[in-house]
Amino acid sequence: MTDPIDELESQATRDLAAIANAQDLEQFRIQYMGSKGLLKQLMTQLKSVPPDQKPLFGKRANELRGKIESLFEQRKGELGSSTTPKSKSPTLDITEPGLPPRLGRTHVITQTLDELNEVFGRMGFDVATGPEVEDDYHNFVALNIPEQHPARDPLDNFYLKHPAGDSKQGGNHLLRSQTSTIQIRVMETTAPPIRIIAPGRVYRPDEHDATHTSMFHQIEGLYVDRNVTMADLKTTLIQFAHAYFGPEAEIRLRPSFFPFTEPSAELDIKMRVKDTWDWVELGGCGMVDPNVFEAVGYDPEEWTGFAFGLGVERIAMRKYGITDIRWLFENDVRFLRQF
Ligand code: DAH
């Protein structure tokens, strides 16, 4: 008959060597060292051992328990922490707190465009759009910008080598440099009266710095009806300024020149810049030039109108105190999250 103590010892040594992870190790602990484990059972055999062998049996059984305990601790150390399973397959701890998903948000320029659409919408302006790849005719010719005008300089525009589609007007194509193109497109297809705004991207090959990027946004306005005057333009701009920047906002029109308006003006708005109130230039405006009406087939004797074009980044930067336009397009979520 084999000795039960020797047998348990070799069985325990074999089992321990085969253990590969903390779960198996815990299983071993229960099986051998638990309150109903094999070591306990060995002690119950002491009753049936002949009296003269009892002291030796008891001593050897105690020694075995000490040995198994120290082998167990040793194996546990080899396997690392008893709570971290060493198995190769990844395990899922469903009690760990999860990572909250980060919510995205509307880009600050899109928010600004939405707000502007809303403010002008309340004043009865519909939203119109036009293509970003434009032809020479809509970007310049119909807007009364003659052939030799410096605004057409190739250094100031993104002309395209391969025009998208054929131009019936025979001109070059370019990425539009102003949303005024949409005035032409709307008037070509719509009979007056007209009351639209046209938000969109425009492109100019400017060096990037704190106030310039080669793509930015404008919002164009066009109002055509009988007997429209400069007073209507100014009233509309005042109402816009009050609705968007608050009732204390003031506007001022400075005489200027644009080929497609006569007279023309630069629009400034007095707003809070840091701690003081200051005049900030937001864009241009004026009364639609009769040549523009003729280009789209409106009778300039019958129809009158005003137009304006504002810089959207400028509006957003002033509103939120953003001092570098490039931040708007670098897609750094730490910046974008603030709005
Ligand atoms: N298109 C002009 C620009 O980009 C801005 C502008 C000025 C638009 C006067 C207008 C206007 O509609 O009437 O500089």
Coordinates of C-alpha atoms and ligand atoms in Angstrom, one line a residue:
M1 CA 0.0 0.0 0.0
T2 CA 1.3 3.5 -0.9
D3 CA 1.9 6.0 1.8
P4 CA -1.0 8.5 1.6
I5 CA 1.2 11.4 2.7
D6 CA 3.8 10.7 0.0
E7 CA 1.1 10.2 -2.5
L8 CA -0.6 13.6 -1.7
E9 CA 2.8 15.3 -1.8
S10 CA 3.6 14.1 -5.3
Q11 CA 0.1 14.8 -6.5
A12 CA 0.2 18.3 -5.2
T13 CA 3.6 18.9 -6.7
R14 CA 2.4 17.7 -10.1
D15 CA -0.8 19.8 -9.9
L16 CA 1.1 23.0 -8.9
A17 CA 3.5 22.6 -11.8
A18 CA 0.7 22.4 -14.3
I19 CA -1.0 25.6 -13.1
A20 CA -0.9 28.4 -15.7
N21 CA -3.2 31.1 -14.3
A22 CA -4.6 32.6 -11.1
Q23 CA -7.9 30.9 -11.5
D24 CA -6.3 27.4 -11.6
L25 CA -4.2 28.4 -8.6
E26 CA -7.3 29.4 -6.6
Q27 CA -8.8 26.1 -7.6
F28 CA -5.7 24.4 -6.2
R29 CA -6.0 26.3 -3.0
I30 CA -9.6 25.2 -2.4
Q31 CA -8.8 21.6 -3.4
Y32 CA -5.8 21.2 -1.1
M33 CA -5.9 23.9 1.5
G34 CA -9.6 24.7 1.8
S35 CA -11.7 23.8 4.9
K36 CA -12.8 20.6 3.2
G37 CA -9.6 20.2 1.3
L38 CA -7.3 17.2 0.9
L39 CA -5.0 18.3 3.7
K40 CA -8.0 18.4 6.1
Q41 CA -9.1 15.0 4.8
L42 CA -5.6 13.7 5.5
M43 CA -5.9 14.8 9.1
T44 CA -9.2 12.9 9.5
Q45 CA -7.3 9.7 8.5
L46 CA -5.2 10.2 11.7
K47 CA -8.1 8.5 13.6
S48 CA -7.6 5.2 11.8
V49 CA -3.8 5.2 12.2
P50 CA -2.5 2.7 14.8
P51 CA -1.7 4.5 18.1
D52 CA 2.0 4.0 17.9
Q53 CA 2.2 5.5 14.5
K54 CA 0.0 8.5 15.3
P55 CA 2.8 10.9 16.4
L56 CA 4.8 10.3 13.3
F57 CA 1.8 10.5 11.0
G58 CA 0.7 13.8 12.6
K59 CA 4.2 15.2 12.3
R60 CA 4.6 14.3 8.7
A61 CA 1.1 15.6 7.8
N62 CA 1.9 18.9 9.4
E63 CA 5.2 19.1 7.5
L64 CA 3.4 18.3 4.3
R65 CA 0.9 21.1 4.9
G66 CA 3.8 23.6 5.5
K67 CA 5.4 22.4 2.3
I68 CA 2.3 22.7 0.2
E69 CA 1.7 26.1 1.6
S70 CA 5.2 27.3 0.7
L71 CA 5.0 25.7 -2.7
F72 CA 1.7 27.4 -3.3
E73 CA 3.1 30.8 -2.3
Q74 CA 6.1 30.3 -4.6
R75 CA 3.9 29.4 -7.5
K76 CA 1.7 32.4 -6.8
G77 CA 4.7 34.7 -6.9
E78 CA 5.8 33.1 -10.2
L79 CA 2.3 33.8 -11.7
G80 CA 2.3 37.4 -10.5
S81 CA -0.6 38.9 -8.6
S82 CA -3.2 36.4 -7.7
T83 CA -6.0 38.6 -9.0
T84 CA -4.5 39.1 -12.5
P85 CA -5.1 36.1 -14.7
K86 CA -2.0 35.2 -16.8
S87 CA -4.0 33.5 -19.5
K88 CA -3.2 34.7 -23.0
S89 CA -6.7 35.3 -24.1
P90 CA -8.0 38.8 -23.1
T91 CA -10.5 38.8 -20.3
L92 CA -13.3 41.1 -19.8
D93 CA -13.9 42.7 -16.4
I94 CA -17.5 43.8 -16.4
T95 CA -17.1 45.5 -13.1
E96 CA -14.6 48.1 -14.4
P97 CA -16.1 51.6 -14.9
G98 CA -16.5 52.3 -18.6
L99 CA -15.0 55.1 -20.7
P100 CA -17.7 57.7 -21.3
P101 CA -18.0 58.3 -25.1
R102 CA -17.0 61.9 -26.0
L103 CA -19.8 63.8 -27.7
G104 CA -19.0 65.7 -30.9
R105 CA -20.4 69.2 -31.5
T106 CA -21.3 71.5 -34.3
H107 CA -18.2 73.5 -35.5
V108 CA -18.2 77.1 -34.4
I109 CA -18.3 78.4 -38.0
T110 CA -21.3 76.1 -38.7
Q111 CA -23.0 77.4 -35.5
T112 CA -22.3 81.0 -36.6
L113 CA -23.8 80.3 -40.1
D114 CA -26.8 78.7 -38.6
E115 CA -27.3 81.7 -36.3
L116 CA -26.9 84.1 -39.2
N117 CA -29.4 82.2 -41.4
E118 CA -31.8 82.3 -38.5
V119 CA -31.5 86.1 -37.9
F120 CA -31.9 86.9 -41.6
G121 CA -34.6 84.3 -41.9
R122 CA -36.6 86.2 -39.3
M123 CA -36.3 89.3 -41.6
G124 CA -37.7 87.4 -44.5
F125 CA -34.5 86.4 -46.3
D126 CA -34.4 82.9 -48.0
V127 CA -31.1 81.0 -48.2
A128 CA -29.6 80.5 -51.6
T129 CA -26.5 78.5 -52.6
G130 CA -24.1 78.3 -55.6
P131 CA -21.2 76.3 -56.8
E132 CA -17.7 76.7 -55.3
V133 CA -16.1 76.0 -58.7
E134 CA -17.2 79.0 -60.7
D135 CA -16.6 80.5 -64.2
D136 CA -15.0 83.8 -65.0
Y137 CA -18.4 85.1 -66.0
H138 CA -20.2 84.7 -62.7
N139 CA -17.2 85.5 -60.5
F140 CA -16.2 88.7 -62.5
V141 CA -17.8 89.6 -65.8
A142 CA -21.5 89.8 -64.6
L143 CA -20.4 91.5 -61.5
N144 CA -19.1 94.4 -63.5
I145 CA -15.4 93.5 -62.9
P146 CA -13.7 94.4 -66.2
E147 CA -11.0 92.4 -67.9
Q148 CA -8.1 94.5 -66.6
H149 CA -9.3 94.7 -63.0
P150 CA -6.6 93.7 -60.4
A151 CA -9.2 91.5 -58.7
R152 CA -8.7 89.0 -61.6
D153 CA -5.0 88.7 -61.1
P154 CA -3.9 85.0 -61.3
L155 CA -1.9 85.6 -58.1
D156 CA -5.1 86.5 -56.3
N157 CA -7.3 83.7 -57.5
F158 CA -7.3 79.9 -57.7
Y159 CA -7.7 79.4 -61.4
L160 CA -8.2 75.8 -62.4
K161 CA -6.2 74.2 -65.2
H162 CA -8.9 71.7 -66.1
P163 CA -12.3 73.4 -66.1
A164 CA -15.1 71.3 -64.6
G165 CA -17.7 71.1 -67.3
D166 CA -17.6 73.5 -70.3
S167 CA -18.2 77.2 -69.8
K168 CA -20.8 78.5 -72.1
Q169 CA -19.4 82.0 -71.4
G170 CA -16.0 80.9 -72.7
G171 CA -14.2 81.9 -69.6
N172 CA -11.8 80.2 -67.2
H173 CA -12.9 78.4 -64.1
L174 CA -11.7 79.1 -60.6
L175 CA -12.6 78.5 -57.0
R176 CA -15.0 81.4 -56.3
S177 CA -13.3 84.3 -54.6
Q178 CA -16.5 85.8 -53.3
T179 CA -20.1 84.7 -52.6
S180 CA -21.3 87.6 -54.8
T181 CA -21.4 85.0 -57.6
I182 CA -24.6 83.7 -56.1
Q183 CA -26.3 87.1 -56.6
I184 CA -25.8 86.5 -60.3
R185 CA -26.9 82.9 -60.3
V186 CA -30.1 83.8 -58.3
M187 CA -31.1 86.7 -60.5
E188 CA -30.4 84.7 -63.7
T189 CA -33.0 82.2 -62.7
T190 CA -35.5 84.2 -60.6
A191 CA -37.8 87.1 -61.4
P192 CA -37.7 90.0 -59.0
P193 CA -38.5 90.8 -56.2
I194 CA -35.7 88.9 -54.5
R195 CA -34.7 88.7 -50.8
I196 CA -31.9 86.2 -50.2
I197 CA -28.8 85.5 -48.2
A198 CA -26.1 83.2 -49.6
P199 CA -23.6 81.7 -47.1
G200 CA -20.6 79.8 -48.4
R201 CA -16.9 79.1 -48.7
V202 CA -14.7 81.3 -50.7
Y203 CA -11.0 80.8 -51.8
R204 CA -8.1 83.2 -52.2
P205 CA -4.4 82.2 -52.3
D206 CA -3.4 84.3 -49.3
E207 CA -0.4 83.5 -47.1
H208 CA -1.8 82.0 -43.9
D209 CA -1.4 84.1 -40.8
A210 CA -3.6 85.2 -37.8
T211 CA -6.1 86.9 -40.0
H212 CA -5.8 85.0 -43.4
T213 CA -6.5 81.5 -44.6
S214 CA -6.9 80.5 -48.2
M215 CA -10.4 79.3 -47.5
F216 CA -12.9 81.2 -45.5
H217 CA -16.7 81.9 -45.4
Q218 CA -18.8 84.8 -46.5
I219 CA -22.5 85.5 -46.2
E220 CA -23.9 87.5 -49.1
G221 CA -27.2 89.4 -49.0
L222 CA -29.3 90.6 -51.9
Y223 CA -32.6 92.5 -51.9
V224 CA -34.2 93.6 -55.1
D225 CA -37.5 95.4 -55.5
R226 CA -39.0 98.6 -56.7
N227 CA -37.8 101.8 -54.9
V228 CA -35.2 100.2 -52.7
T229 CA -33.0 102.8 -51.1
M230 CA -29.8 103.1 -49.1
A231 CA -32.0 103.6 -46.0
D232 CA -33.5 100.1 -46.5
L233 CA -29.9 98.8 -46.6
K234 CA -28.9 100.6 -43.4
T235 CA -32.1 99.6 -41.6
T236 CA -31.6 95.9 -42.5
L237 CA -28.0 96.1 -41.3
I238 CA -29.0 97.8 -38.0
Q239 CA -31.6 95.2 -37.4
F240 CA -29.2 92.4 -38.1
A241 CA -26.6 94.0 -35.8
H242 CA -29.1 94.3 -32.9
A243 CA -30.4 90.8 -33.4
Y244 CA -27.0 89.2 -33.6
F245 CA -24.7 91.3 -31.4
G246 CA -27.3 92.8 -29.0
P247 CA -29.3 96.0 -28.7
E248 CA -26.3 98.1 -27.9
A249 CA -24.5 97.3 -31.2
E250 CA -24.0 100.2 -33.5
I251 CA -23.1 100.2 -37.2
R252 CA -21.4 102.7 -39.5
L253 CA -21.1 102.8 -43.3
R254 CA -17.9 104.2 -44.6
P255 CA -17.8 105.2 -48.3
S256 CA -15.9 102.7 -50.4
F257 CA -15.8 101.2 -53.9
F258 CA -17.0 97.8 -55.3
P259 CA -17.5 97.3 -59.0
F260 CA -20.9 95.7 -58.5
T261 CA -22.5 98.4 -56.2
E262 CA -23.0 102.1 -56.6
P263 CA -22.7 103.7 -54.2
S264 CA -20.6 101.3 -52.1
A265 CA -19.8 101.3 -48.5
E266 CA -17.7 99.4 -46.0
L267 CA -19.7 98.1 -43.0
D268 CA -18.3 98.6 -39.5
I269 CA -19.9 97.4 -36.3
K270 CA -19.1 98.8 -32.9
M271 CA -18.7 96.0 -30.5
R272 CA -16.9 95.0 -27.4
V273 CA -13.3 94.0 -28.1
K274 CA -11.7 92.9 -24.9
D275 CA -12.7 95.6 -22.4
T276 CA -13.4 98.5 -24.8
W277 CA -15.9 99.2 -27.5
D278 CA -14.3 99.4 -31.0
W279 CA -15.3 99.7 -34.7
V280 CA -14.7 96.4 -36.5
E281 CA -15.0 96.0 -40.2
L282 CA -17.3 93.2 -41.2
G283 CA -17.6 93.5 -45.0
G284 CA -18.9 95.5 -47.9
C285 CA -22.3 96.6 -49.1
G286 CA -24.0 99.0 -51.5
M287 CA -26.8 99.6 -54.0
V288 CA -26.7 97.1 -56.9
D289 CA -25.0 98.6 -59.9
P290 CA -27.3 99.0 -63.0
N291 CA -24.7 97.2 -65.0
V292 CA -25.2 94.1 -62.9
F293 CA -29.0 94.3 -63.5
E294 CA -28.4 94.5 -67.2
A295 CA -26.1 91.5 -67.1
V296 CA -28.9 89.3 -65.7
G297 CA -31.6 90.9 -67.8
Y298 CA -33.4 93.1 -65.2
D299 CA -34.5 96.5 -66.3
P300 CA -32.4 98.9 -64.2
E301 CA -35.1 101.6 -64.8
E302 CA -37.6 99.5 -63.0
W303 CA -35.6 97.5 -60.4
T304 CA -33.5 98.7 -57.6
G305 CA -31.7 96.8 -54.9
F306 CA -29.0 96.5 -52.2
A307 CA -26.4 93.9 -51.6
F308 CA -23.9 93.1 -48.8
G309 CA -21.1 90.6 -48.2
L310 CA -19.9 89.9 -44.7
G311 CA -16.9 87.8 -43.4
V312 CA -18.2 84.9 -41.3
E313 CA -14.9 84.1 -39.5
R314 CA -14.6 87.8 -38.6
I315 CA -18.0 87.7 -37.0
A316 CA -17.3 84.5 -35.1
M317 CA -13.8 85.7 -34.0
R318 CA -15.2 89.0 -32.7
K319 CA -18.1 87.3 -31.0
Y320 CA -15.9 84.7 -29.2
G321 CA -12.7 86.6 -28.8
I322 CA -10.7 84.3 -31.1
T323 CA -7.4 85.9 -32.1
D324 CA -6.1 83.6 -34.7
I325 CA -8.2 82.5 -37.7
R326 CA -6.1 79.3 -38.3
W327 CA -7.3 77.8 -35.1
L328 CA -10.8 77.5 -36.7
F329 CA -9.5 75.0 -39.2
E330 CA -6.8 73.0 -37.4
N331 CA -9.4 70.6 -36.0
D332 CA -7.9 70.6 -32.5
V333 CA -10.8 69.3 -30.4
R334 CA -9.4 71.0 -27.3
F335 CA -10.1 74.3 -29.1
L336 CA -13.4 73.3 -30.8
R337 CA -14.9 71.9 -27.6
Q338 CA -15.1 75.4 -26.1
F339 CA -17.9 76.5 -28.4
Ligands
DAH1 N1 -17.6 90.5 -52.6 C1 -17.0 91.5 -51.7 C2 -15.7 91.0 -51.3 O1 -15.5 89.8 -51.2 C3 -17.8 91.9 -50.6 C4 -19.1 92.7 -51.0 C5 -19.0 94.0 -51.1 C6 -20.2 92.0 -51.3 C7 -20.1 94.8 -51.5 C8 -21.4 92.7 -51.7 C9 -21.3 94.1 -51.7 O2 -22.5 92.1 -51.9 O3 -22.4 94.8 -52.1 O4 -14.8 91.7 -50.9

